[in-house]
Coordinates of C-alpha atoms in Angstrom, one line a residue:
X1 CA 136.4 83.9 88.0
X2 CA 134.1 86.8 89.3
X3 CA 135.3 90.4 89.4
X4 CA 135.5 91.9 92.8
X5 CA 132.9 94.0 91.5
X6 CA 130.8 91.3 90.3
X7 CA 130.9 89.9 93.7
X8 CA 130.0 93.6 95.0
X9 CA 127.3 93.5 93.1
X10 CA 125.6 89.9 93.8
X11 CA 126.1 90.7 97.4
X12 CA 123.7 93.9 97.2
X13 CA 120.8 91.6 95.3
X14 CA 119.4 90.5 98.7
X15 CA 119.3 94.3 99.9
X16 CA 117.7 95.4 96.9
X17 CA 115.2 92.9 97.2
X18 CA 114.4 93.9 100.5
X19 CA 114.7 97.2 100.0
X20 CA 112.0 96.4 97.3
X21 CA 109.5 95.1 100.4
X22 CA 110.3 98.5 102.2
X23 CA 109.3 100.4 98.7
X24 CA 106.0 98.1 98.1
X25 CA 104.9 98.3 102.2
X26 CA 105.4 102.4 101.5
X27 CA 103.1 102.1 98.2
X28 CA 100.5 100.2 100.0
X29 CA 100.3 102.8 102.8
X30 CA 100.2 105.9 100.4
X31 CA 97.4 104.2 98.6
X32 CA 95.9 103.7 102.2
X33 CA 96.5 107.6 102.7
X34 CA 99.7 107.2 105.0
X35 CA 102.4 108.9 104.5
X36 CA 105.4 107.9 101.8
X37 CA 107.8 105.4 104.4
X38 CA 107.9 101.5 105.0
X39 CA 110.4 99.2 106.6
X40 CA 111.8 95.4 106.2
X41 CA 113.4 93.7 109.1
X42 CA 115.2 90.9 108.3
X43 CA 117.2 88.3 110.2
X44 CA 119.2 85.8 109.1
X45 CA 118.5 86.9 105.2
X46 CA 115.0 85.9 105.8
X47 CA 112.1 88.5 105.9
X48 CA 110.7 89.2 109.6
X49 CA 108.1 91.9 108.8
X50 CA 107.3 94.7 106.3
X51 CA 105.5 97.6 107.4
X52 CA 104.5 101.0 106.2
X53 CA 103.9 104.5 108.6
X54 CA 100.5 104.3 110.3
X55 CA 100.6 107.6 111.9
X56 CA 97.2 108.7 110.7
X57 CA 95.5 105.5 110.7
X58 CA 96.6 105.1 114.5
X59 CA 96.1 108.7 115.2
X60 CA 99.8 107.8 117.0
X61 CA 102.7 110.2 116.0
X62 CA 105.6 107.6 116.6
X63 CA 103.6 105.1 114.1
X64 CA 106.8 105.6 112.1
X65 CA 107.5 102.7 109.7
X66 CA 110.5 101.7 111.5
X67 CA 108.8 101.6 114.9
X68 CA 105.6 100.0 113.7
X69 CA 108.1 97.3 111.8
X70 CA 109.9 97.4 115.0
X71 CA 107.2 96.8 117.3
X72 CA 105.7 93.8 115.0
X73 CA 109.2 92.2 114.6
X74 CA 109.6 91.8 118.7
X75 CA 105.9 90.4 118.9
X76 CA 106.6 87.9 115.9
X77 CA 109.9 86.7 117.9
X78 CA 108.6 87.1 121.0
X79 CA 111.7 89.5 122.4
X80 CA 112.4 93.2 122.5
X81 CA 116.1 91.7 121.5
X82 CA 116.3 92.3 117.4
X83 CA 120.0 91.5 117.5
X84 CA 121.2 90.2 114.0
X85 CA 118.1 92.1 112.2
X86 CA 118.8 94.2 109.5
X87 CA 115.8 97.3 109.3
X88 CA 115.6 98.7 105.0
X89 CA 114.1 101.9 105.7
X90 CA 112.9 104.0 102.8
X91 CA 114.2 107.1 104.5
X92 CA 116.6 107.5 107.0
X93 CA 115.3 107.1 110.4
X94 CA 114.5 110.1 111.8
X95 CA 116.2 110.6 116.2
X96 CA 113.3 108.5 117.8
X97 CA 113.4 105.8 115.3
X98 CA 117.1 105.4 115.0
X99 CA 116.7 105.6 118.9
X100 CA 114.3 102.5 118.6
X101 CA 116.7 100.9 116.5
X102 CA 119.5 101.2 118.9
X103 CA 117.7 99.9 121.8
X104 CA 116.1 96.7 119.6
X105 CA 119.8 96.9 119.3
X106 CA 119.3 96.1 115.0
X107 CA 122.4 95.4 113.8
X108 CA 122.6 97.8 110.5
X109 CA 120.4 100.7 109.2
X110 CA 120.0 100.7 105.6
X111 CA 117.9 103.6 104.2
X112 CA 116.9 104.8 100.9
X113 CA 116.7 108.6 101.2
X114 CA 117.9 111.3 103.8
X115 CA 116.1 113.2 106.4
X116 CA 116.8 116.5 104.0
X117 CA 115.0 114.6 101.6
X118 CA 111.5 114.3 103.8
X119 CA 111.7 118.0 105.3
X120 CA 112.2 119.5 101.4
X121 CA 108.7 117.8 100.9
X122 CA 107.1 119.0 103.9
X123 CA 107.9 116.9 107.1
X124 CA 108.8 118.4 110.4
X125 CA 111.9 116.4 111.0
X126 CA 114.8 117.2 113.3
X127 CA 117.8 117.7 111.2
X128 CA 119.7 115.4 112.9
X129 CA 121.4 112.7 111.3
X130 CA 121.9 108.9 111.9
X131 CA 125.5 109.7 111.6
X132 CA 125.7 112.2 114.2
X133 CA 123.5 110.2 116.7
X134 CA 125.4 106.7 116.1
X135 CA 129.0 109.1 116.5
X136 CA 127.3 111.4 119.8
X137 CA 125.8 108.3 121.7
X138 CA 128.6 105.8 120.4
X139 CA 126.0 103.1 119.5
X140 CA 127.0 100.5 117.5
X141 CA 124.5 100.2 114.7
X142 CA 126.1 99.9 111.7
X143 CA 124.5 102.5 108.7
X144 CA 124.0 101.9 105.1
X145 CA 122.6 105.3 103.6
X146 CA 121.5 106.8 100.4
X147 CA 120.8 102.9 98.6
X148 CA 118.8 102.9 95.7
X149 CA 118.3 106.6 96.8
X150 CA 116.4 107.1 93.3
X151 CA 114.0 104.5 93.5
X152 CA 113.2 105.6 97.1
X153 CA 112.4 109.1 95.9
X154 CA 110.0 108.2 93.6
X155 CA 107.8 107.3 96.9
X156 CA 107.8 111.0 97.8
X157 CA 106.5 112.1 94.1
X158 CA 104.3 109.5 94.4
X159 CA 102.7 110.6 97.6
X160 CA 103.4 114.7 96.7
X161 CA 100.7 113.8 93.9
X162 CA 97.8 112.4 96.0
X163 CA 95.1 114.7 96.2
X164 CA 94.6 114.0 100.0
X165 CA 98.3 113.8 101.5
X166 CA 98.4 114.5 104.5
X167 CA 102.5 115.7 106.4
X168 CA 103.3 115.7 110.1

């Protein structure tokens, strides 16, 4: 019989492998010369959409991963209603995006790093964090932070050592 921590542990396998989409839409966009963030919505432990930031690309400052997975989730299923989605974010979301999340109304947050993380590197983010909004606003997303916080990081050293990165 399995170990309550064996059975821990199996549970988490499906939310590293998507945070592992998250991680590979983020490499694809750094090597694309976006920024070091991508997202996974899933639903129903099946994969809606990966996405990475597009914020240059779309000369569009809320081209955040999580809105730009956000956005191609609803026009996939048709609905601005993401209820039951799960969004793997590489880094927490920053105010606008855990804003988006809230009204998709996503079910759970899970997110590698922390916004601390991005500003250290150069980001302008509001230190706000999705703790404080979800306990000020009273939403109901549920948050999963700091998972496989190493592996996440290694997306901002990745991107600190392009030649041509490029912060907001």
């Amino acid at each position: 019989m399995p170990s309550l921590s064996d059975i821990l542990r199996m549970k988490k396998i499906p939310d590293k492998h998507f945070m592992t989409l998250a991680i590979l839409a983020a490499k694809k966009g750094i090597s694309q010369g976006q920024t070091p963030f991508g997202a996974c919505i899933v639903k129903n432990e099946k994969v809606v959409i990966t996405a990475h930031n597009v914020v240059w690309k779309n000369t569009d400052i809320t081209a955040h991963a999580e809105i730009h997975a956000i956005r191609l989730a609803c026009q996939k299923l048709k609905t601005i209603d993401l209820s039951g989605c799960v969004i793997y974010s590489t880094c927490e979301p920053c105010p606008m995006c855990f804003s988006a999340c809230h009204w998709a109304r996503i079910r759970k947050i899970v997110h590698g790093t922390f916004i601390r993380d991005a500003h250290k590197i150069g980001f302008n983010e509001l230190s706000v964090s999705n703790y404080t909004l979800k306990s000020k606003g009273k939403s109901s997303v549920q948050i999963l932070g700091g998972f496989m916080r190493k592996e996440n990081q290694l997306l901002f050293k990745e991107w600190s050592e392009c030649k041509r990165k490029r912060a907001y």
